[in-house]
PDB file of C-alpha atoms in Angstrom:
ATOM      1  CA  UNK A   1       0.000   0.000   0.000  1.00 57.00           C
ATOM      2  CA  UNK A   2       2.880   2.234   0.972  1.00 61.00           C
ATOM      3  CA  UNK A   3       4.639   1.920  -2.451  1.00 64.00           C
ATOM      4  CA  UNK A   4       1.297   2.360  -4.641  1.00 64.00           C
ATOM      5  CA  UNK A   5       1.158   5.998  -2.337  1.00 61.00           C
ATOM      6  CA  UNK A   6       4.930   6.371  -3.442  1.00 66.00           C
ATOM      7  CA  UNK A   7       3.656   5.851  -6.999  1.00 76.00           C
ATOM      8  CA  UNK A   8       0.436   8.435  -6.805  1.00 69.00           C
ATOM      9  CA  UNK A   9       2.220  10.700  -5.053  1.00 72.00           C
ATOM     10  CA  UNK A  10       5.457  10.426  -7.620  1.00 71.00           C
ATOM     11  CA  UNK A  11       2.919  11.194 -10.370  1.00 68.00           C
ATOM     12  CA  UNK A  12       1.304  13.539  -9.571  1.00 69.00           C
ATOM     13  CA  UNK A  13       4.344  15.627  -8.625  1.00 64.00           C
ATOM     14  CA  UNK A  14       5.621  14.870 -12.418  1.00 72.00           C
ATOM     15  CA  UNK A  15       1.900  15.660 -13.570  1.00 70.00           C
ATOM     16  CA  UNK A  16       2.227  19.335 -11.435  1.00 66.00           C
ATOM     17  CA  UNK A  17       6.104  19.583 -12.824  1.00 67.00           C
ATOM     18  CA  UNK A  18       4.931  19.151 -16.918  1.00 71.00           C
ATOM     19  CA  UNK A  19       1.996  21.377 -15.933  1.00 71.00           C
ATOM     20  CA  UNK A  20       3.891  24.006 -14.441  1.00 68.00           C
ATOM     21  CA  UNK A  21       6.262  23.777 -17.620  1.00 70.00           C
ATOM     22  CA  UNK A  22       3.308  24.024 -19.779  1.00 65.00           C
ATOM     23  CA  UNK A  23       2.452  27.243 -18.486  1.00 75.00           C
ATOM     24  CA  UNK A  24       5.743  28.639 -18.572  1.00 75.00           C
ATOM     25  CA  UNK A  25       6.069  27.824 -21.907  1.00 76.00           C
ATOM     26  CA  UNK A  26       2.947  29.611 -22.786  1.00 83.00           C
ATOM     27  CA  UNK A  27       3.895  32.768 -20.665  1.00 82.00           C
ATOM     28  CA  UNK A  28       6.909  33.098 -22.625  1.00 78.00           C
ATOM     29  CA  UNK A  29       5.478  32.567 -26.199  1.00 83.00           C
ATOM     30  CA  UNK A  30       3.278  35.023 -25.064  1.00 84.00           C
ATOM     31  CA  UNK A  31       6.168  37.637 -23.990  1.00 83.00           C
ATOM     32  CA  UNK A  32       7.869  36.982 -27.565  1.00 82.00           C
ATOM     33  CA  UNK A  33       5.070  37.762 -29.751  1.00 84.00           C
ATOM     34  CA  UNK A  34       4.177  40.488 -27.080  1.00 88.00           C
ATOM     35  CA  UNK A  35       8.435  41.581 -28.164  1.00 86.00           C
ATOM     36  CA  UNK A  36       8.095  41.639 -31.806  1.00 86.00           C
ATOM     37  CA  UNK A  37       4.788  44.004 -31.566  1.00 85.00           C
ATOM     38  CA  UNK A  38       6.344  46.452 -29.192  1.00 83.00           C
ATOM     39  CA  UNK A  39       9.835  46.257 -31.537  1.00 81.00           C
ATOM     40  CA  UNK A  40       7.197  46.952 -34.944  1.00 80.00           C
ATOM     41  CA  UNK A  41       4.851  49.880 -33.374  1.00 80.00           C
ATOM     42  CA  UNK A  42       8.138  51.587 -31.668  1.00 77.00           C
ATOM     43  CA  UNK A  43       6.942  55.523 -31.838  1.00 80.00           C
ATOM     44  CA  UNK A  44       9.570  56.284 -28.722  1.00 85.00           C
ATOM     45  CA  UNK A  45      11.977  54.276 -27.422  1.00 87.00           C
ATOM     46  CA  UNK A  46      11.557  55.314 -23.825  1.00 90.00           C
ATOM     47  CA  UNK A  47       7.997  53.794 -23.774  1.00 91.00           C
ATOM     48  CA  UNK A  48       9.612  50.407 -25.749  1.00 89.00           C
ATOM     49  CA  UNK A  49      12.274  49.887 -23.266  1.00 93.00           C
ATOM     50  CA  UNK A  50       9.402  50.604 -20.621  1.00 94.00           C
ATOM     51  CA  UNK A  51       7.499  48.259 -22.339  1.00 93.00           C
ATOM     52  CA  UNK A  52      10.433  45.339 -22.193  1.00 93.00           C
ATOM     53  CA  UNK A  53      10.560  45.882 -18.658  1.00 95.00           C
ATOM     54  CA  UNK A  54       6.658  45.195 -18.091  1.00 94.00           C
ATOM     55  CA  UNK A  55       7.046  42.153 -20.157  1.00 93.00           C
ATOM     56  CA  UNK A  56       9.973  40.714 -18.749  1.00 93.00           C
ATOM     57  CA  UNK A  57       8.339  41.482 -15.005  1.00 93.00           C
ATOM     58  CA  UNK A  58       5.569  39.265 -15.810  1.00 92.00           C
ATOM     59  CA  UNK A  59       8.301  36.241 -16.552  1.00 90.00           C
ATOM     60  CA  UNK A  60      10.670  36.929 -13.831  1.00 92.00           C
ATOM     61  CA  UNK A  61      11.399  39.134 -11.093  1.00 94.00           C
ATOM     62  CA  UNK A  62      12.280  42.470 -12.355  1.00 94.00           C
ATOM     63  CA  UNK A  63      11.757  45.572  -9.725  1.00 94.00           C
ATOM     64  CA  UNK A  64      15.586  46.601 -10.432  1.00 95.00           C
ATOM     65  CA  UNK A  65      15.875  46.674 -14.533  1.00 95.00           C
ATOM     66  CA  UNK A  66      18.161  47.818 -16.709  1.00 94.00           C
ATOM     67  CA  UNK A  67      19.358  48.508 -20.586  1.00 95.00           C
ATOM     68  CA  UNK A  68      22.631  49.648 -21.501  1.00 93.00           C
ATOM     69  CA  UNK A  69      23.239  50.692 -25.086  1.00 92.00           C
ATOM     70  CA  UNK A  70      26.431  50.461 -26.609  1.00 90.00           C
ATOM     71  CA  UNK A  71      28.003  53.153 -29.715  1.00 87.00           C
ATOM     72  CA  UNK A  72      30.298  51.125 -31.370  1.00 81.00           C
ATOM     73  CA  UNK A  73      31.336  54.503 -33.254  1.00 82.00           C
ATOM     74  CA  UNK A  74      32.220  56.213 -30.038  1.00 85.00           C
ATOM     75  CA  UNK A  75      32.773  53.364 -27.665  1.00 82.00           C
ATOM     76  CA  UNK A  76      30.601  54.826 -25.202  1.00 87.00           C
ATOM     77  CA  UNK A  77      28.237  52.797 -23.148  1.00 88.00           C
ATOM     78  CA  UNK A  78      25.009  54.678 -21.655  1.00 89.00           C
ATOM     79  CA  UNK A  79      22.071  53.337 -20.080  1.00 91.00           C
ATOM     80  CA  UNK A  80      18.688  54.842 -21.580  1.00 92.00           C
ATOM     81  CA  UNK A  81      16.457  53.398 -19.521  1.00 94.00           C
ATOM     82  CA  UNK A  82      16.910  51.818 -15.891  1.00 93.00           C
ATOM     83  CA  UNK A  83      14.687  51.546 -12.777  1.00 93.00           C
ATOM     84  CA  UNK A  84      16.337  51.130  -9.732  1.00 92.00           C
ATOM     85  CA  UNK A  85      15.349  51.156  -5.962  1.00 91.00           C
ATOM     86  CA  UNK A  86      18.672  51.756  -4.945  1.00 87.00           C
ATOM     87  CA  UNK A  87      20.578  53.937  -7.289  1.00 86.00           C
ATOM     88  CA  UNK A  88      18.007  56.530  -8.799  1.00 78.00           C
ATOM     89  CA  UNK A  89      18.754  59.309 -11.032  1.00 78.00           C
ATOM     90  CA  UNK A  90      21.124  59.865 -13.868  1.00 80.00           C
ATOM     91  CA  UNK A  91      23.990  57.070 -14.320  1.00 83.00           C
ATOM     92  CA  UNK A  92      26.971  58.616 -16.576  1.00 81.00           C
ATOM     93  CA  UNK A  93      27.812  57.248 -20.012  1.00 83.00           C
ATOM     94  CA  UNK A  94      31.420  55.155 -19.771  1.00 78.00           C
ATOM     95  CA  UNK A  95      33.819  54.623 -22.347  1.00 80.00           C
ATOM     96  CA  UNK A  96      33.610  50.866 -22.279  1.00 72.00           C
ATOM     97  CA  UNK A  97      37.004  49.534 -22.920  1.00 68.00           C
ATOM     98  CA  UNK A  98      37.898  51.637 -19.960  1.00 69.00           C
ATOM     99  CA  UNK A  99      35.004  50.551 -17.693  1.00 70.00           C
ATOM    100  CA  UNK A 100      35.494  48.223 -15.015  1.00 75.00           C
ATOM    101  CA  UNK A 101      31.438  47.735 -14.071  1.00 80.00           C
ATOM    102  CA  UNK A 102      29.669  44.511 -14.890  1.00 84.00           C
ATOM    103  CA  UNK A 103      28.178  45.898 -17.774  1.00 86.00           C
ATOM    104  CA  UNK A 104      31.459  46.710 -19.670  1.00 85.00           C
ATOM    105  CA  UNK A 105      32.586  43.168 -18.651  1.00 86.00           C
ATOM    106  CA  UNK A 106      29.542  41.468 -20.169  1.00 88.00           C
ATOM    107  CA  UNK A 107      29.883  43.679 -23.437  1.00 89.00           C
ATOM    108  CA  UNK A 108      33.748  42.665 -23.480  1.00 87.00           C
ATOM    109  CA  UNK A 109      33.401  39.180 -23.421  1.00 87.00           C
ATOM    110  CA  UNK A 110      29.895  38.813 -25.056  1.00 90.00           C
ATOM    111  CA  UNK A 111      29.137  36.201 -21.795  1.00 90.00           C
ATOM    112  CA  UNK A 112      26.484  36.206 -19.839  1.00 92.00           C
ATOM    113  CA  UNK A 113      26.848  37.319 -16.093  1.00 89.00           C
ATOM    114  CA  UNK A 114      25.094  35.774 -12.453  1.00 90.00           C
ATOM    115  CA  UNK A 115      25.414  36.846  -9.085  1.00 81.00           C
ATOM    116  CA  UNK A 116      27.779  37.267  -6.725  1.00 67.00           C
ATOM    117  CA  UNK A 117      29.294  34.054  -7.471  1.00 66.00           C
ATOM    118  CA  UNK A 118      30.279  34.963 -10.872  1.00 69.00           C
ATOM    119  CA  UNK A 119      31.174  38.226  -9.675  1.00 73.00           C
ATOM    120  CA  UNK A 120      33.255  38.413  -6.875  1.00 72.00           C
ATOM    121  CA  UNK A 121      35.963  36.234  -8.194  1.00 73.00           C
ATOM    122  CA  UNK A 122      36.161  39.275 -10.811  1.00 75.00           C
ATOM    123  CA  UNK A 123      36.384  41.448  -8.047  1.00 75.00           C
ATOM    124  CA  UNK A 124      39.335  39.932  -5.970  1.00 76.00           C
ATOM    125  CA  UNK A 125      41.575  39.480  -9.773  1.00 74.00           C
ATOM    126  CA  UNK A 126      40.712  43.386 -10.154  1.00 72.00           C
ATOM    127  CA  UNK A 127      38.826  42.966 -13.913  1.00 74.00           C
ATOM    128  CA  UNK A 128      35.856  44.069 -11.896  1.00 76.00           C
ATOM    129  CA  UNK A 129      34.684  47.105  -9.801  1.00 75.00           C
ATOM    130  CA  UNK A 130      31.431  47.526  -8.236  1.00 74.00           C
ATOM    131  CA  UNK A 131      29.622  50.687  -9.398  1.00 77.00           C
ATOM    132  CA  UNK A 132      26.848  51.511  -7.432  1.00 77.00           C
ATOM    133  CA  UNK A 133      24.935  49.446  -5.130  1.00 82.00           C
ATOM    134  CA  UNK A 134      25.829  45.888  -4.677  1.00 81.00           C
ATOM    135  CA  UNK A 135      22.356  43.719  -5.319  1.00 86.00           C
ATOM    136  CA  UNK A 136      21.622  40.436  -3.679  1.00 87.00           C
ATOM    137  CA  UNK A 137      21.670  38.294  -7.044  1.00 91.00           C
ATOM    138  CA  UNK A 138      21.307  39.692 -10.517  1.00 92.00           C
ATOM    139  CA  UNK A 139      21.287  38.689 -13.646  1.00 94.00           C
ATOM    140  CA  UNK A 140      23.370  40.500 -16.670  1.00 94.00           C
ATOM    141  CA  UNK A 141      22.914  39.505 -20.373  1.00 95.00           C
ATOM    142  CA  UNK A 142      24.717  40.527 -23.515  1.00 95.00           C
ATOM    143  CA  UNK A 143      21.910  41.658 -26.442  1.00 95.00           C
ATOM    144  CA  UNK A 144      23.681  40.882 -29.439  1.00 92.00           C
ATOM    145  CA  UNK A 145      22.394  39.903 -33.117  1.00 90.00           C
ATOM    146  CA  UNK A 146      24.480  37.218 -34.675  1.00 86.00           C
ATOM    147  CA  UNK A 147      27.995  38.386 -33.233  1.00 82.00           C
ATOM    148  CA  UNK A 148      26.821  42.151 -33.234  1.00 87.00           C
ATOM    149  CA  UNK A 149      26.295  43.417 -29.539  1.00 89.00           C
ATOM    150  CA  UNK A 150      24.300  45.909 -29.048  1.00 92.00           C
ATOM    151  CA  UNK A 151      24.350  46.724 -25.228  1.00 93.00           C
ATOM    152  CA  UNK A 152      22.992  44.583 -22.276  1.00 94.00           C
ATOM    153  CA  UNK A 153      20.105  43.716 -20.113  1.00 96.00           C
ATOM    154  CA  UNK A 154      19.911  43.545 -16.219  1.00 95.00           C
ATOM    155  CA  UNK A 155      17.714  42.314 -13.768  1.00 95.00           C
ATOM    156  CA  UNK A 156      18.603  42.598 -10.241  1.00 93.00           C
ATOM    157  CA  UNK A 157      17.258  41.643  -6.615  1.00 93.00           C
ATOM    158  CA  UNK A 158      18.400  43.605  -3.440  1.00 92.00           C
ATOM    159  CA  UNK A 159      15.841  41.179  -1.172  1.00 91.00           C
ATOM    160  CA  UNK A 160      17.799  38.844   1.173  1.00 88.00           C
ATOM    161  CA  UNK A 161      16.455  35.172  -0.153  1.00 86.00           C
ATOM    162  CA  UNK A 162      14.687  36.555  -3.989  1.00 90.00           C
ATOM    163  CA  UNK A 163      17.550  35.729  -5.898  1.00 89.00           C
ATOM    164  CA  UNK A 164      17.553  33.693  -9.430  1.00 93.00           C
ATOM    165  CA  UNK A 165      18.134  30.284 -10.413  1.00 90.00           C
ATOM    166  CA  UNK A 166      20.163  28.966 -13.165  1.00 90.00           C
ATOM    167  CA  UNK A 167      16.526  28.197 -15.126  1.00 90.00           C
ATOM    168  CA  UNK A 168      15.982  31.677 -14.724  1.00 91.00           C
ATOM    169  CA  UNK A 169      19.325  32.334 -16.428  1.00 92.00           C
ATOM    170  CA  UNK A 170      18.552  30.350 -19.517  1.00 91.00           C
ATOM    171  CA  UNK A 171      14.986  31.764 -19.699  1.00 91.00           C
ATOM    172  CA  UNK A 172      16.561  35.663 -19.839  1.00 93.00           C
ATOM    173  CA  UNK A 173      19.060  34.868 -22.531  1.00 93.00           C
ATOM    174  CA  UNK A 174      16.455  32.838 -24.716  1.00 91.00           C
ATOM    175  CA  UNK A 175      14.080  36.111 -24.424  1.00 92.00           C
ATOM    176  CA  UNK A 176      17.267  38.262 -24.430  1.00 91.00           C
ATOM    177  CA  UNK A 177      17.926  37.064 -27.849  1.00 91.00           C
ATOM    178  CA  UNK A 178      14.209  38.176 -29.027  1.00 89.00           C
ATOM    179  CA  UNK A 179      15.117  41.330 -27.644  1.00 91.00           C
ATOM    180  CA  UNK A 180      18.363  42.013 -29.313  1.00 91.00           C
ATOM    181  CA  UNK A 181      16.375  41.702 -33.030  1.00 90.00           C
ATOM    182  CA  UNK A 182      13.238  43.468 -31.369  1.00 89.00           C
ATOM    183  CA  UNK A 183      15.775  46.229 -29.954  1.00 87.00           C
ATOM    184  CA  UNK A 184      17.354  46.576 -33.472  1.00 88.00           C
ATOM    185  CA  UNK A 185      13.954  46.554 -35.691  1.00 84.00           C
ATOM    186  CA  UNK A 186      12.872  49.250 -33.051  1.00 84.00           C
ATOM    187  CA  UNK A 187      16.498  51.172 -33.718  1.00 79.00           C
ATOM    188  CA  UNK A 188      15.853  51.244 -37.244  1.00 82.00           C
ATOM    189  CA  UNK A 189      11.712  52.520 -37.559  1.00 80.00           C
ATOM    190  CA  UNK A 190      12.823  55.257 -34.913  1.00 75.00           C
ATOM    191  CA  UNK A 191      15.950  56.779 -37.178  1.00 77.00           C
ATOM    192  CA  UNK A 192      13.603  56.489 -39.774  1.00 78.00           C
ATOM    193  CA  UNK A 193      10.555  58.627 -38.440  1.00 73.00           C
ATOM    194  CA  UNK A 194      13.417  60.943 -37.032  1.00 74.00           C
ATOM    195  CA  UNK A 195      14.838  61.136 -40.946  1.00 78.00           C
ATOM    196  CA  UNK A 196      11.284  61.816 -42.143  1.00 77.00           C
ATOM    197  CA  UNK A 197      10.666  64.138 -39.668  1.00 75.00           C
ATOM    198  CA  UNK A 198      13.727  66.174 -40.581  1.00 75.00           C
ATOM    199  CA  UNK A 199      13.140  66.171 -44.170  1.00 78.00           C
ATOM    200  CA  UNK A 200       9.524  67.487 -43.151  1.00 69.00           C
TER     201      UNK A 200
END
């Protein structure tokens, strides 16, 4: 009797697992198609990056949120949109190559970044320094089209115990991808309306 409980009880834990999957699966076929319309009815990027950020809150934890935006003519890295309990207000544009934050890192080595366990080994060889507030556990993503990287993407928790797993990880980088060709497509329509407008 005990092992045919065992048995109900192991299946029905696999039943709730593929379930659970299910659902996550839809949730994020959802976000990409929800991706590809922000990225084709871009009219200002401020209210498309705003828009990534609602998205990606509804597959992850996301209060602390970040893009960074790099000029491969000028080698400057900026950050156009970020939302940040802890550091508010404007955050300077950085020569990258320079740069010794996370975010030039990532763009340097085209890898993603998590937590302080990736981090603080960086830290102690000195290829790192900590800009700003340290967070709990983050998550920092390259955004790159084919081998063409375009800036980065960070999510970040300052909660004792909310951190991310390594699921959560590979879920950001499959979406971040979507976002890279979204965040291009929505590059392109806005220097277009800006072309058209100057020509008007």
């Amino acid at each position: 009797m005990t092992d045919q409980l065992d048995t109900i009880e192991s299946l029905q834990h696999r039943l709730a697992e593929r379930e659970e999957q299910y659902r996550r699966s839809e949730r994020v076929q959802t976000a990409l198609y929800e991706i590809a319309d922000a990225a084709s009815s871009v009219t200002d990027m401020q209210e498309f990056y705003a828009r990534l950020h609602e998205i990606i809150a509804r597959l992850i934890y996301a209060k602390n949120f970040f893009i960074a935006i790099l000029d491969r003519d000028s080698g400057v890295l900026n950050w156009p949109y970020h939302v940040d309990e802890k550091d508010a207000g404007e955050w300077p544009a950085a020569p990258y190559r320079e740069d010794k934050g996370v975010t030039s890192y990532v763009l340097r080595t085209g890898k993603s970044l998590h937590g302080a366990a990736d981090v603080s080994g960086l830290i102690k060889s000195g290829e790192l320094e900590i800009i700003g507030t340290l967070a709990h556990d983050a998550i920092l993503i390259p955004l790159k089209v084919d081998s063409n990287i375009l800036g980065a993407l960070c999510i970040q928790s300052y909660t004792e115990g909310l951190g991310y797993t390594e699921q959560d990880v590979q879920l950001l980088e499959f979406v971040g991808q979507h976002i890279a060709t979204a965040l291009l497509h929505a590059r392109l329509i806005e220097e277009t309306l800006q072309r058209n407008n100057e020509l008007a």
